[in-house]
PDB file of C-alpha atoms and ligand atoms in Angstrom:
ATOM      1  CA  MET A 162       0.408   0.187  -0.079  1.00 97.00           C
ATOM      2  CA  ASP A 163       1.295   3.607  -0.885  1.00 98.00           C
ATOM      3  CA  CYS A 164      -0.429   6.248   1.209  1.00 98.00           C
ATOM      4  CA  THR A 165       1.142   8.866  -0.785  1.00 98.00           C
ATOM      5  CA  PHE A 166       0.708   8.511  -4.365  1.00 98.00           C
ATOM      6  CA  GLY A 167       1.708  11.588  -5.577  1.00 97.00           C
ATOM      7  CA  GLY A 168       3.694  11.565  -8.892  1.00 96.00           C
ATOM      8  CA  GLY A 169       3.490   7.696  -8.522  1.00 97.00           C
ATOM      9  CA  GLY A 170       7.557   7.479  -8.181  1.00 96.00           C
ATOM     10  CA  HIS A 171       7.550   5.122  -5.094  1.00 97.00           C
ATOM     11  CA  SER A 172       4.370   3.077  -6.638  1.00 97.00           C
ATOM     12  CA  THR A 173       6.156   2.804  -9.923  1.00 96.00           C
ATOM     13  CA  ALA A 174       8.986   1.132  -7.876  1.00 95.00           C
ATOM     14  CA  ILE A 175       6.768  -1.346  -5.823  1.00 95.00           C
ATOM     15  CA  LEU A 176       5.105  -2.465  -9.131  1.00 93.00           C
ATOM     16  CA  GLU A 177       8.335  -3.105 -10.612  1.00 91.00           C
ATOM     17  CA  LYS A 178       9.445  -5.628  -7.795  1.00 88.00           C
ATOM     18  CA  MET A 179       5.524  -7.228  -6.984  1.00 86.00           C
ATOM     19  CA  SER A 180       4.758 -10.345  -8.644  1.00 75.00           C
ATOM     20  CA  ALA A 181       2.660 -10.327 -11.923  1.00 71.00           C
ATOM     21  CA  LYS A 182       1.792 -14.095 -11.868  1.00 58.00           C
ATOM     22  CA  ALA A 183      -0.547 -15.669  -9.630  1.00 51.00           C
ATOM     23  CA  ARG A 184       0.707 -17.023  -6.093  1.00 57.00           C
ATOM     24  CA  PRO A 185      -0.846 -20.032  -4.747  1.00 58.00           C
ATOM     25  CA  ASP A 186      -1.785 -18.461  -1.175  1.00 61.00           C
ATOM     26  CA  ASP A 187      -3.067 -15.567  -3.099  1.00 58.00           C
ATOM     27  CA  PRO A 188      -6.755 -16.061  -4.155  1.00 54.00           C
ATOM     28  CA  VAL A 189      -6.609 -12.736  -6.100  1.00 55.00           C
ATOM     29  CA  GLY A 190      -4.559 -14.348  -8.002  1.00 59.00           C
ATOM     30  CA  ARG A 191      -1.670 -11.847  -8.532  1.00 73.00           C
ATOM     31  CA  GLY A 192       0.227  -8.842  -6.278  1.00 86.00           C
ATOM     32  CA  LYS A 193      -2.225  -5.447  -5.693  1.00 91.00           C
ATOM     33  CA  LEU A 194      -1.076  -1.967  -5.191  1.00 95.00           C
ATOM     34  CA  VAL A 195      -3.238   0.157  -2.978  1.00 96.00           C
ATOM     35  CA  ALA A 196      -2.769   3.812  -3.656  1.00 97.00           C
ATOM     36  CA  PHE A 197      -4.168   6.399  -1.706  1.00 98.00           C
ATOM     37  CA  ASP A 198      -3.947  10.432  -2.519  1.00 98.00           C
ATOM     38  CA  GLN A 199      -6.368  12.834  -1.114  1.00 98.00           C
ATOM     39  CA  ASP A 200      -5.216  15.088  -4.375  1.00 96.00           C
ATOM     40  CA  ALA A 201      -7.308  14.293  -6.856  1.00 90.00           C
ATOM     41  CA  ASP A 202      -4.880  15.465  -9.521  1.00 91.00           C
ATOM     42  CA  ALA A 203      -2.702  12.784  -8.532  1.00 96.00           C
ATOM     43  CA  LYS A 204      -4.928  10.317 -10.366  1.00 95.00           C
ATOM     44  CA  LYS A 205      -3.539  12.009 -13.955  1.00 95.00           C
ATOM     45  CA  ASN A 206      -0.131  10.243 -13.090  1.00 96.00           C
ATOM     46  CA  LEU A 207      -1.591   6.799 -12.640  1.00 96.00           C
ATOM     47  CA  PRO A 208       0.239   3.783 -14.426  1.00 94.00           C
ATOM     48  CA  ASP A 209      -2.106   1.529 -17.128  1.00 92.00           C
ATOM     49  CA  ASP A 210      -1.383  -1.218 -14.723  1.00 91.00           C
ATOM     50  CA  GLU A 211      -4.429  -3.705 -13.521  1.00 89.00           C
ATOM     51  CA  ARG A 212      -2.815  -4.406 -10.375  1.00 90.00           C
ATOM     52  CA  ILE A 213      -2.885  -0.851  -8.875  1.00 94.00           C
ATOM     53  CA  ILE A 214      -6.367   0.297  -6.801  1.00 95.00           C
ATOM     54  CA  PHE A 215      -6.740   4.136  -6.433  1.00 96.00           C
ATOM     55  CA  VAL A 216      -8.197   5.950  -3.417  1.00 96.00           C
ATOM     56  CA  PRO A 217      -8.896   9.402  -3.809  1.00 96.00           C
ATOM     57  CA  GLN A 218      -9.180  10.031   0.030  1.00 97.00           C
ATOM     58  CA  ASN A 219      -7.468  10.740   3.350  1.00 98.00           C
ATOM     59  CA  PHE A 220      -5.040   7.937   4.390  1.00 98.00           C
ATOM     60  CA  ARG A 221      -6.277   8.692   8.068  1.00 98.00           C
ATOM     61  CA  HIS A 222      -9.434   6.695   6.657  1.00 97.00           C
ATOM     62  CA  LEU A 223      -7.362   3.378   5.696  1.00 96.00           C
ATOM     63  CA  GLN A 224      -8.877   0.640   7.222  1.00 95.00           C
ATOM     64  CA  ARG A 225     -12.319   1.731   6.193  1.00 95.00           C
ATOM     65  CA  PHE A 226     -11.405   2.104   2.318  1.00 95.00           C
ATOM     66  CA  LEU A 227      -9.479  -1.186   2.407  1.00 94.00           C
ATOM     67  CA  ARG A 228     -12.667  -2.907   3.611  1.00 93.00           C
ATOM     68  CA  LEU A 229     -14.465  -1.263   0.878  1.00 93.00           C
ATOM     69  CA  ASN A 230     -12.086  -3.150  -1.477  1.00 90.00           C
ATOM     70  CA  SER A 231     -12.435  -6.465   1.045  1.00 91.00           C
ATOM     71  CA  ILE A 232      -8.818  -6.088   1.887  1.00 93.00           C
ATOM     72  CA  LYS A 233      -8.127  -7.490   5.561  1.00 93.00           C
ATOM     73  CA  ALA A 234      -4.347  -7.047   5.695  1.00 95.00           C
ATOM     74  CA  VAL A 235      -1.592  -5.968   3.551  1.00 95.00           C
ATOM     75  CA  ASP A 236       2.194  -6.865   3.330  1.00 95.00           C
ATOM     76  CA  GLY A 237       3.578  -3.703   3.000  1.00 97.00           C
ATOM     77  CA  ILE A 238       2.506   0.477   4.119  1.00 98.00           C
ATOM     78  CA  MET A 239       4.378   3.072   2.588  1.00 98.00           C
ATOM     79  CA  ALA A 240       4.060   6.709   3.318  1.00 98.00           C
ATOM     80  CA  ASP A 241       5.859   9.970   1.894  1.00 98.00           C
ATOM     81  CA  LEU A 242       4.589  13.042   3.796  1.00 98.00           C
ATOM     82  CA  GLY A 243       4.025  16.289   2.862  1.00 92.00           C
ATOM     83  CA  VAL A 244       3.503  18.181  -0.302  1.00 94.00           C
ATOM     84  CA  SER A 245       4.440  16.511  -3.753  1.00 93.00           C
ATOM     85  CA  SER A 246       6.361  18.926  -6.420  1.00 89.00           C
ATOM     86  CA  HIS A 247       3.614  18.888  -8.750  1.00 90.00           C
ATOM     87  CA  GLN A 248       1.589  20.638  -5.496  1.00 92.00           C
ATOM     88  CA  PHE A 249       4.474  22.860  -4.789  1.00 90.00           C
ATOM     89  CA  ASP A 250       5.518  23.760  -8.323  1.00 91.00           C
ATOM     90  CA  GLU A 251       1.584  24.746  -8.993  1.00 91.00           C
ATOM     91  CA  ALA A 252       1.206  28.155  -8.864  1.00 91.00           C
ATOM     92  CA  GLY A 253      -2.368  28.272  -7.986  1.00 91.00           C
ATOM     93  CA  ARG A 254      -2.462  25.991  -5.622  1.00 93.00           C
ATOM     94  CA  GLY A 255      -1.206  28.352  -2.663  1.00 92.00           C
ATOM     95  CA  PHE A 256       1.641  26.119  -1.636  1.00 93.00           C
ATOM     96  CA  SER A 257       4.791  28.420  -2.558  1.00 92.00           C
ATOM     97  CA  ILE A 258       5.948  31.505  -1.859  1.00 91.00           C
ATOM     98  CA  ARG A 259       7.311  31.717  -5.298  1.00 92.00           C
ATOM     99  CA  TYR A 260       4.035  32.800  -6.795  1.00 92.00           C
ATOM    100  CA  ASN A 261       1.197  34.998  -5.971  1.00 94.00           C
ATOM    101  CA  ALA A 262      -2.147  32.673  -5.639  1.00 95.00           C
ATOM    102  CA  GLU A 263      -5.120  32.903  -3.054  1.00 95.00           C
ATOM    103  CA  LEU A 264      -4.304  31.501   0.097  1.00 96.00           C
ATOM    104  CA  ASP A 265      -5.337  28.357  -0.328  1.00 96.00           C
ATOM    105  CA  MET A 266      -2.871  25.308   0.626  1.00 96.00           C
ATOM    106  CA  ARG A 267      -5.621  22.252   0.409  1.00 97.00           C
ATOM    107  CA  MET A 268      -4.346  18.957  -0.563  1.00 97.00           C
ATOM    108  CA  ASP A 269      -7.521  17.880  -0.839  1.00 97.00           C
ATOM    109  CA  GLN A 270      -9.630  20.760  -2.554  1.00 95.00           C
ATOM    110  CA  ARG A 271     -13.055  19.090  -1.255  1.00 96.00           C
ATOM    111  CA  GLN A 272     -12.239  20.065   2.292  1.00 97.00           C
ATOM    112  CA  VAL A 273     -13.820  23.925   3.524  1.00 97.00           C
ATOM    113  CA  LEU A 274     -10.637  24.889   5.568  1.00 98.00           C
ATOM    114  CA  THR A 275      -8.355  26.686   3.473  1.00 97.00           C
ATOM    115  CA  ALA A 276      -5.099  28.985   4.473  1.00 97.00           C
ATOM    116  CA  PHE A 277      -7.642  32.150   4.376  1.00 97.00           C
ATOM    117  CA  GLU A 278      -9.962  30.475   6.923  1.00 97.00           C
ATOM    118  CA  VAL A 279      -6.858  30.153   8.982  1.00 98.00           C
ATOM    119  CA  VAL A 280      -5.291  33.743   8.578  1.00 97.00           C
ATOM    120  CA  ASN A 281      -8.269  35.512   8.393  1.00 97.00           C
ATOM    121  CA  THR A 282     -10.649  33.573  11.269  1.00 97.00           C
ATOM    122  CA  TYR A 283      -8.243  32.147  13.833  1.00 98.00           C
ATOM    123  CA  THR A 284      -7.588  33.596  17.097  1.00 98.00           C
ATOM    124  CA  GLU A 285      -4.086  35.684  18.161  1.00 98.00           C
ATOM    125  CA  GLN A 286      -3.533  32.823  20.552  1.00 98.00           C
ATOM    126  CA  ARG A 287      -4.059  30.347  17.954  1.00 98.00           C
ATOM    127  CA  LEU A 288      -2.270  31.716  15.142  1.00 98.00           C
ATOM    128  CA  HIS A 289       0.884  32.020  17.416  1.00 98.00           C
ATOM    129  CA  LYS A 290       0.882  28.504  19.000  1.00 98.00           C
ATOM    130  CA  LEU A 291       0.670  27.366  15.257  1.00 98.00           C
ATOM    131  CA  PHE A 292       3.417  29.330  13.947  1.00 98.00           C
ATOM    132  CA  GLU A 293       5.701  28.729  17.054  1.00 98.00           C
ATOM    133  CA  GLN A 294       4.788  24.790  16.958  1.00 97.00           C
ATOM    134  CA  TYR A 295       4.891  23.862  12.955  1.00 97.00           C
ATOM    135  CA  GLY A 296       6.740  26.651  11.523  1.00 96.00           C
ATOM    136  CA  GLU A 297       9.480  27.289  14.601  1.00 95.00           C
ATOM    137  CA  VAL A 298       9.094  30.809  13.464  1.00 97.00           C
ATOM    138  CA  THR A 299      11.172  33.277  15.688  1.00 95.00           C
ATOM    139  CA  ASN A 300       8.818  35.770  16.221  1.00 97.00           C
ATOM    140  CA  ALA A 301       5.491  33.869  16.549  1.00 98.00           C
ATOM    141  CA  LYS A 302       3.936  35.821  18.738  1.00 98.00           C
ATOM    142  CA  THR A 303       4.329  39.250  16.692  1.00 98.00           C
ATOM    143  CA  LEU A 304       3.543  37.626  13.569  1.00 98.00           C
ATOM    144  CA  ALA A 305       0.224  36.648  15.322  1.00 98.00           C
ATOM    145  CA  ARG A 306      -0.576  40.264  16.865  1.00 98.00           C
ATOM    146  CA  LYS A 307       0.409  41.416  13.030  1.00 97.00           C
ATOM    147  CA  ILE A 308      -1.986  39.504  11.498  1.00 98.00           C
ATOM    148  CA  VAL A 309      -4.735  40.291  13.545  1.00 97.00           C
ATOM    149  CA  GLU A 310      -4.039  43.516  13.508  1.00 96.00           C
ATOM    150  CA  VAL A 311      -3.823  43.978   9.917  1.00 96.00           C
ATOM    151  CA  ARG A 312      -6.918  41.947   9.102  1.00 94.00           C
ATOM    152  CA  SER A 313      -9.278  44.272  11.161  1.00 91.00           C
ATOM    153  CA  SER A 314      -9.110  46.580   7.960  1.00 91.00           C
ATOM    154  CA  THR A 315      -8.549  44.355   5.202  1.00 87.00           C
ATOM    155  CA  SER A 316      -8.991  40.763   4.066  1.00 83.00           C
ATOM    156  CA  LEU A 317      -5.763  38.921   3.793  1.00 93.00           C
ATOM    157  CA  ARG A 318      -6.566  36.931   0.705  1.00 94.00           C
ATOM    158  CA  THR A 319      -3.602  36.481  -1.313  1.00 95.00           C
ATOM    159  CA  ILE A 320       0.195  35.428  -1.155  1.00 96.00           C
ATOM    160  CA  ASP A 321       1.281  38.754  -1.985  1.00 95.00           C
ATOM    161  CA  GLY A 322      -0.863  40.653  -0.043  1.00 95.00           C
ATOM    162  CA  PHE A 323      -0.054  38.546   2.901  1.00 96.00           C
ATOM    163  CA  LYS A 324       3.658  38.793   2.573  1.00 95.00           C
ATOM    164  CA  ASN A 325       3.424  42.753   2.288  1.00 94.00           C
ATOM    165  CA  ALA A 326       1.085  43.121   4.894  1.00 95.00           C
ATOM    166  CA  VAL A 327       3.373  41.336   7.628  1.00 96.00           C
ATOM    167  CA  ARG A 328       6.577  42.758   5.721  1.00 95.00           C
ATOM    168  CA  GLU A 329       7.954  44.960   8.642  1.00 95.00           C
ATOM    169  CA  ILE A 330       7.906  42.067  10.891  1.00 97.00           C
ATOM    170  CA  VAL A 331      10.089  39.709   9.009  1.00 96.00           C
ATOM    171  CA  LYS A 332      13.224  38.411  10.584  1.00 94.00           C
ATOM    172  CA  GLY A 333      16.578  37.176   9.048  1.00 94.00           C
ATOM    173  CA  ASN A 334      16.298  36.140   5.529  1.00 96.00           C
ATOM    174  CA  PRO A 335      12.466  37.003   4.134  1.00 96.00           C
ATOM    175  CA  ASN A 336      12.744  33.839   1.806  1.00 95.00           C
ATOM    176  CA  LYS A 337      13.188  31.699   4.744  1.00 95.00           C
ATOM    177  CA  TYR A 338      11.000  33.330   7.322  1.00 97.00           C
ATOM    178  CA  PHE A 339       8.303  32.963   4.765  1.00 97.00           C
ATOM    179  CA  ALA A 340       8.830  29.525   3.913  1.00 94.00           C
ATOM    180  CA  GLN A 341       8.388  28.596   7.767  1.00 96.00           C
ATOM    181  CA  VAL A 342       5.082  30.563   8.378  1.00 97.00           C
ATOM    182  CA  PHE A 343       3.413  28.553   5.121  1.00 96.00           C
ATOM    183  CA  GLN A 344       4.687  25.577   6.398  1.00 96.00           C
ATOM    184  CA  ALA A 345       3.272  26.279   9.597  1.00 97.00           C
ATOM    185  CA  LEU A 346      -0.150  27.162   7.699  1.00 97.00           C
ATOM    186  CA  ARG A 347       0.193  23.900   5.267  1.00 97.00           C
ATOM    187  CA  ILE A 348       0.107  22.011   8.098  1.00 97.00           C
ATOM    188  CA  GLU A 349      -2.805  23.271  10.039  1.00 98.00           C
ATOM    189  CA  VAL A 350      -4.793  23.289   6.962  1.00 98.00           C
ATOM    190  CA  ASN A 351      -4.579  19.953   5.866  1.00 98.00           C
ATOM    191  CA  ASP A 352      -4.081  18.677   9.373  1.00 98.00           C
ATOM    192  CA  GLU A 353      -1.294  17.160   8.454  1.00 98.00           C
ATOM    193  CA  LEU A 354      -0.506  15.674  12.192  1.00 98.00           C
ATOM    194  CA  GLY A 355      -3.536  14.630  12.730  1.00 98.00           C
ATOM    195  CA  ALA A 356      -3.912  12.785   9.640  1.00 98.00           C
ATOM    196  CA  LEU A 357      -0.199  11.006  10.682  1.00 98.00           C
ATOM    197  CA  LYS A 358      -1.587   9.765  14.062  1.00 98.00           C
ATOM    198  CA  ASP A 359      -4.773   7.945  12.735  1.00 98.00           C
ATOM    199  CA  MET A 360      -2.927   6.466   9.838  1.00 98.00           C
ATOM    200  CA  LEU A 361       0.084   5.373  12.264  1.00 98.00           C
ATOM    201  CA  LEU A 362      -2.679   3.764  14.677  1.00 97.00           C
ATOM    202  CA  GLN A 363      -3.907   1.708  12.054  1.00 97.00           C
ATOM    203  CA  ILE A 364      -0.829   0.354  10.950  1.00 97.00           C
ATOM    204  CA  PRO A 365      -0.465  -2.925  13.729  1.00 96.00           C
ATOM    205  CA  SER A 366      -4.092  -4.386  12.947  1.00 95.00           C
ATOM    206  CA  LEU A 367      -3.757  -3.647   8.895  1.00 97.00           C
ATOM    207  CA  LEU A 368      -0.250  -5.449   8.442  1.00 97.00           C
ATOM    208  CA  LYS A 369       0.243  -9.260   7.786  1.00 96.00           C
ATOM    209  CA  PRO A 370       2.901 -10.616  10.972  1.00 96.00           C
ATOM    210  CA  GLY A 371       6.174  -9.690   9.185  1.00 96.00           C
ATOM    211  CA  GLY A 372       4.752  -6.926   7.050  1.00 97.00           C
ATOM    212  CA  ARG A 373       6.474  -3.657   7.080  1.00 98.00           C
ATOM    213  CA  ALA A 374       6.127  -0.197   7.269  1.00 98.00           C
ATOM    214  CA  ALA A 375       8.124   2.563   6.089  1.00 98.00           C
ATOM    215  CA  ILE A 376       7.230   6.246   6.809  1.00 98.00           C
ATOM    216  CA  ILE A 377       9.140   9.384   5.277  1.00 98.00           C
ATOM    217  CA  THR A 378       8.624  12.309   7.234  1.00 98.00           C
ATOM    218  CA  PHE A 379      10.104  16.140   6.607  1.00 96.00           C
ATOM    219  CA  HIS A 380       9.312  17.598   9.762  1.00 95.00           C
ATOM    220  CA  SER A 381      10.421  16.865  13.407  1.00 95.00           C
ATOM    221  CA  LEU A 382       7.290  16.718  14.442  1.00 95.00           C
ATOM    222  CA  GLU A 383       6.235  14.022  12.327  1.00 97.00           C
ATOM    223  CA  ASP A 384       9.552  12.431  12.658  1.00 97.00           C
ATOM    224  CA  ARG A 385       8.762  12.063  16.989  1.00 96.00           C
ATOM    225  CA  LEU A 386       5.026  10.512  16.167  1.00 97.00           C
ATOM    226  CA  VAL A 387       6.427   7.777  13.922  1.00 98.00           C
ATOM    227  CA  LYS A 388       9.488   7.285  16.014  1.00 97.00           C
ATOM    228  CA  ASN A 389       7.617   6.913  19.172  1.00 96.00           C
ATOM    229  CA  PHE A 390       4.877   4.744  17.712  1.00 97.00           C
ATOM    230  CA  PHE A 391       7.444   2.679  15.978  1.00 97.00           C
ATOM    231  CA  ARG A 392       9.249   2.254  19.296  1.00 95.00           C
ATOM    232  CA  ARG A 393       6.757   2.186  21.796  1.00 92.00           C
ATOM    233  CA  GLY A 394       3.094   1.796  19.970  1.00 93.00           C
ATOM    234  CA  SER A 395       2.280   5.080  21.673  1.00 93.00           C
ATOM    235  CA  PHE A 396       2.883   8.967  20.816  1.00 93.00           C
ATOM    236  CA  ASP A 397       4.443   9.327  24.160  1.00 85.00           C
ATOM    237  CA  GLU A 398       7.782  10.539  24.940  1.00 81.00           C
ATOM    238  CA  PRO A 399       9.702   7.748  27.065  1.00 77.00           C
ATOM    239  CA  GLU A 400       9.866   9.877  30.319  1.00 68.00           C
ATOM    240  CA  GLU A 401       6.266  10.933  30.085  1.00 64.00           C
ATOM    241  CA  ASN A 402       4.751   7.208  30.609  1.00 67.00           C
ATOM    242  CA  PRO A 403       7.402   5.435  32.453  1.00 68.00           C
ATOM    243  CA  PHE A 404       4.876   2.527  33.728  1.00 70.00           C
ATOM    244  CA  ILE A 405       4.320   1.412  29.827  1.00 64.00           C
ATOM    245  CA  ASN A 406       5.718  -2.158  29.326  1.00 60.00           C
ATOM    246  CA  THR A 407       6.652  -1.694  25.822  1.00 51.00           C
ATOM    247  CA  GLU A 408       8.250  -5.075  25.198  1.00 51.00           C
ATOM    248  CA  THR A 409       4.971  -6.371  25.274  1.00 51.00           C
ATOM    249  CA  ALA A 410       2.215  -3.436  24.337  1.00 68.00           C
ATOM    250  CA  ASN A 411       3.955  -2.907  20.881  1.00 88.00           C
ATOM    251  CA  GLU A 412       3.274  -4.992  18.195  1.00 93.00           C
ATOM    252  CA  LEU A 413       5.814  -3.437  15.930  1.00 96.00           C
ATOM    253  CA  HIS A 414       9.689  -3.918  15.807  1.00 95.00           C
ATOM    254  CA  VAL A 415      11.646  -1.254  14.687  1.00 97.00           C
ATOM    255  CA  ILE A 416      14.272  -2.106  11.864  1.00 97.00           C
ATOM    256  CA  THR A 417      15.800   1.168  11.264  1.00 97.00           C
ATOM    257  CA  LYS A 418      17.580   2.060  15.031  1.00 94.00           C
ATOM    258  CA  LYS A 419      18.456   5.478  13.316  1.00 97.00           C
ATOM    259  CA  PRO A 420      16.747   6.836  10.411  1.00 98.00           C
ATOM    260  CA  VAL A 421      17.358   6.870   6.525  1.00 98.00           C
ATOM    261  CA  VAL A 422      18.470  10.020   5.606  1.00 98.00           C
ATOM    262  CA  PRO A 423      19.720  10.937   2.063  1.00 97.00           C
ATOM    263  CA  THR A 424      23.739  11.009   1.138  1.00 97.00           C
ATOM    264  CA  GLU A 425      25.222  14.269   0.152  1.00 96.00           C
ATOM    265  CA  LYS A 426      24.803  12.989  -3.384  1.00 97.00           C
ATOM    266  CA  GLU A 427      21.272  12.623  -3.173  1.00 95.00           C
ATOM    267  CA  MET A 428      20.704  16.074  -1.699  1.00 96.00           C
ATOM    268  CA  LYS A 429      22.920  17.832  -4.463  1.00 95.00           C
ATOM    269  CA  GLU A 430      20.727  16.042  -7.137  1.00 95.00           C
ATOM    270  CA  ASN A 431      17.468  16.698  -5.133  1.00 93.00           C
ATOM    271  CA  SER A 432      17.320  19.633  -2.933  1.00 91.00           C
ATOM    272  CA  ARG A 433      13.676  18.609  -1.651  1.00 90.00           C
ATOM    273  CA  SER A 434      15.079  15.698  -0.022  1.00 93.00           C
ATOM    274  CA  ARG A 435      17.303  17.766   2.432  1.00 93.00           C
ATOM    275  CA  SER A 436      15.119  17.201   5.248  1.00 94.00           C
ATOM    276  CA  ALA A 437      13.836  13.573   4.900  1.00 97.00           C
ATOM    277  CA  LYS A 438      13.643  10.971   7.036  1.00 98.00           C
ATOM    278  CA  LEU A 439      12.997   7.235   6.890  1.00 98.00           C
ATOM    279  CA  ARG A 440      11.858   4.977   9.270  1.00 98.00           C
ATOM    280  CA  VAL A 441      10.902   1.283   8.873  1.00 98.00           C
ATOM    281  CA  ALA A 442       9.103  -1.156  11.424  1.00 98.00           C
ATOM    282  CA  GLU A 443       7.805  -4.482  11.016  1.00 98.00           C
ATOM    283  CA  LYS A 444       5.042  -6.364  12.426  1.00 97.00           C
ATOM    284  CA  ARG A 445       5.955  -9.008  14.834  1.00 91.00           C
ATOM    285  CA  GLU A 446       5.459 -12.714  13.633  1.00 86.00           C
ATOM    286  CA  MET A 447       2.900 -14.136  16.447  1.00 71.00           C
ATOM    287  CA  ILE A 448       4.470 -16.597  18.854  1.00 61.00           C
TER     288      ILE A 448
HETATM  289  C1  SAM B 144       5.642  13.665  -1.021  1.00 74.87           C
HETATM  290  S1  SAM B 144       4.177  13.422  -1.945  1.00 74.87           S
HETATM  291  C2  SAM B 144       4.571  11.814  -2.771  1.00 74.87           C
HETATM  292  C3  SAM B 144       5.612  11.481  -3.763  1.00 74.87           C
HETATM  293  C4  SAM B 144       5.539  10.368  -3.881  1.00 74.87           C
HETATM  294  N1  SAM B 144       5.633   9.540  -3.178  1.00 74.87           N
HETATM  295  C5  SAM B 144       5.874   9.965  -5.550  1.00 74.87           C
HETATM  296  O1  SAM B 144       6.976   9.230  -5.471  1.00 74.87           O
HETATM  297  O2  SAM B 144       5.801  10.802  -6.462  1.00 74.87           O
HETATM  298  C6  SAM B 144       3.135  13.632  -0.986  1.00 74.87           C
HETATM  299  C7  SAM B 144       1.719  13.256  -1.656  1.00 74.87           C
HETATM  300  O3  SAM B 144       0.462  12.697  -0.751  1.00 74.87           O
HETATM  301  C8  SAM B 144      -0.612  13.141  -0.570  1.00 74.87           C
HETATM  302  N2  SAM B 144      -0.746  13.275   1.055  1.00 74.87           N
HETATM  303  C9  SAM B 144      -0.503  14.142   1.862  1.00 74.87           C
HETATM  304  N3  SAM B 144      -1.126  13.605   2.715  1.00 74.87           N
HETATM  305  C10 SAM B 144      -1.952  13.044   2.841  1.00 74.87           C
HETATM  306  C11 SAM B 144      -2.991  12.554   3.703  1.00 74.87           C
HETATM  307  N4  SAM B 144      -3.196  12.856   5.021  1.00 74.87           N
HETATM  308  N5  SAM B 144      -3.951  11.457   2.762  1.00 74.87           N
HETATM  309  C12 SAM B 144      -3.673  11.207   1.511  1.00 74.87           C
HETATM  310  N6  SAM B 144      -2.929  11.696   0.766  1.00 74.87           N
HETATM  311  C13 SAM B 144      -1.696  12.644   1.112  1.00 74.87           C
HETATM  312  C14 SAM B 144      -0.357  14.359  -1.315  1.00 74.87           C
HETATM  313  O4  SAM B 144      -1.427  15.114  -1.600  1.00 74.87           O
HETATM  314  C15 SAM B 144       0.721  14.383  -2.328  1.00 74.87           C
HETATM  315  O5  SAM B 144       0.488  13.929  -3.482  1.00 74.87           O
END
């Protein structure tokens, strides 16, 4: 299962390795790849291959949509989080500070909440917290205050309008600053941490014994969720829950003690891989 189909790079690689022939223990007759993406545009990248089932939904509903396809368990689960290059480079989607567009940032365009709603309706305190936690914006409080001040007279509708309205409080390199601000808005609009938690919680019951989950994150908060869940079967930090017996509670076994990160060469060839971290866990065989 590929939870984040995007441009289909990972799915294509999985299909290349997957059996095309019948297996005696496989009543369907051959391997199947279930690919999720909540962005309907991703469908345009589907290969012409009967083994793939595309589900245009949020991966937080994995189990429900697998059941609809009569699939109870899978051999592998892959997720490559965040936005795709396609989404990022498409000006109208509002993900990139390089273009002017409406403040949108929805991966799923059926969704109601947009970046416009967040910027124009959230309280100052809520804005402060999200810029601080999701964007690690150095002056998150000042930024939140500025937004609330400006929006009382103007509605912040576009990317350029937003950037101009807060320009005087920008700290350091404006591109870096706005990249952090936009990252925070994107994480909030798409409830990226909530969706990741919901998906992680379904992994133990969906994987077959010996099956593996591989997740690539691009943000320290995401990586912490994956690391803790793979190690302990919970999102708590270790010291917060010293009484949990992790050995018996956790159905997963960590394969990557340290996250796999890109090599210098890969970072040079693909600068967007810079902050990627891959973690892999395996479902324990039943005793
Ligand atoms: C980094 S891209 C994946 C790129 C892909 N691995 C490839 O090889 O082209 C992430 C994709 O996952 C989708 N996505 C992100 N969060 C999602 C979620 N909660 N549910 C479903 N799709 C999601 C995005 O719409 C985007 O297309």
